[in-house]
Amino acid sequence: MTLFFNADEPRLAGFPLFYWLQLAFVALVVIVTTVVYQLTVRAEAKSDVA
């Protein structure tokens, strides 16, 4: 896997590829986790009503 991240370019706001890609993955995981949590809470609320 390091072959994909072993690059100094491209840079975003002065940060090399590795750092901003890691931050992008963190943001993506937060979004996906939030969506799954909300869907789970809504599904449980609907099953409690019935």
Short mmCIF file of C-alpha atoms in Angstrom, two decimals:
data_model
loop_
_atom_site.label_atom_id
_atom_site.label_comp_id
_atom_site.label_asym_id
_atom_site.label_seq_id
_atom_site.Cartn_x
_atom_site.Cartn_y
_atom_site.Cartn_z
CA MET A 1 0.00 0.00 0.00
CA THR A 2 2.86 2.41 0.58
CA LEU A 3 3.50 2.53 -3.15
CA PHE A 4 0.27 4.53 -3.52
CA PHE A 5 1.08 7.01 -0.75
CA ASN A 6 4.84 7.39 -1.22
CA ALA A 7 4.62 10.72 -3.03
CA ASP A 8 5.33 14.31 -2.15
CA GLU A 9 3.06 15.62 -4.89
CA PRO A 10 0.27 16.62 -5.27
CA ARG A 11 0.04 19.06 -2.39
CA LEU A 12 -3.08 20.61 -0.95
CA ALA A 13 -2.66 23.64 1.31
CA GLY A 14 1.02 22.75 1.64
CA PHE A 15 0.36 19.19 2.85
CA PRO A 16 1.65 16.21 0.83
CA LEU A 17 -0.71 13.60 -0.60
CA PHE A 18 -0.37 11.22 2.35
CA TYR A 19 -1.58 13.71 4.96
CA TRP A 20 -4.56 15.17 3.16
CA LEU A 21 -5.65 11.76 1.91
CA GLN A 22 -5.63 10.46 5.49
CA LEU A 23 -7.71 13.46 6.59
CA ALA A 24 -10.13 12.88 3.72
CA PHE A 25 -10.58 9.25 4.79
CA VAL A 26 -11.26 10.35 8.37
CA ALA A 27 -13.94 12.76 7.15
CA LEU A 28 -15.46 10.05 4.94
CA VAL A 29 -15.61 7.58 7.83
CA VAL A 30 -17.29 10.17 10.06
CA ILE A 31 -19.94 10.84 7.41
CA VAL A 32 -20.61 7.15 6.74
CA THR A 33 -20.80 6.34 10.46
CA THR A 34 -23.25 9.19 11.04
CA VAL A 35 -25.49 8.08 8.18
CA VAL A 36 -25.53 4.45 9.35
CA TYR A 37 -26.24 5.52 12.93
CA GLN A 38 -29.15 7.74 11.87
CA LEU A 39 -30.63 4.99 9.69
CA THR A 40 -30.32 2.49 12.56
CA VAL A 41 -32.01 4.83 15.05
CA ARG A 42 -34.88 5.50 12.65
CA ALA A 43 -35.34 1.79 11.90
CA GLU A 44 -35.44 0.97 15.63
CA ALA A 45 -37.93 3.79 16.26
CA LYS A 46 -40.23 2.44 13.54
CA SER A 47 -40.04 -1.10 14.91
CA ASP A 48 -40.86 0.14 18.45
CA VAL A 49 -44.02 1.89 17.21
CA ALA A 50 -45.45 -1.23 15.60
#
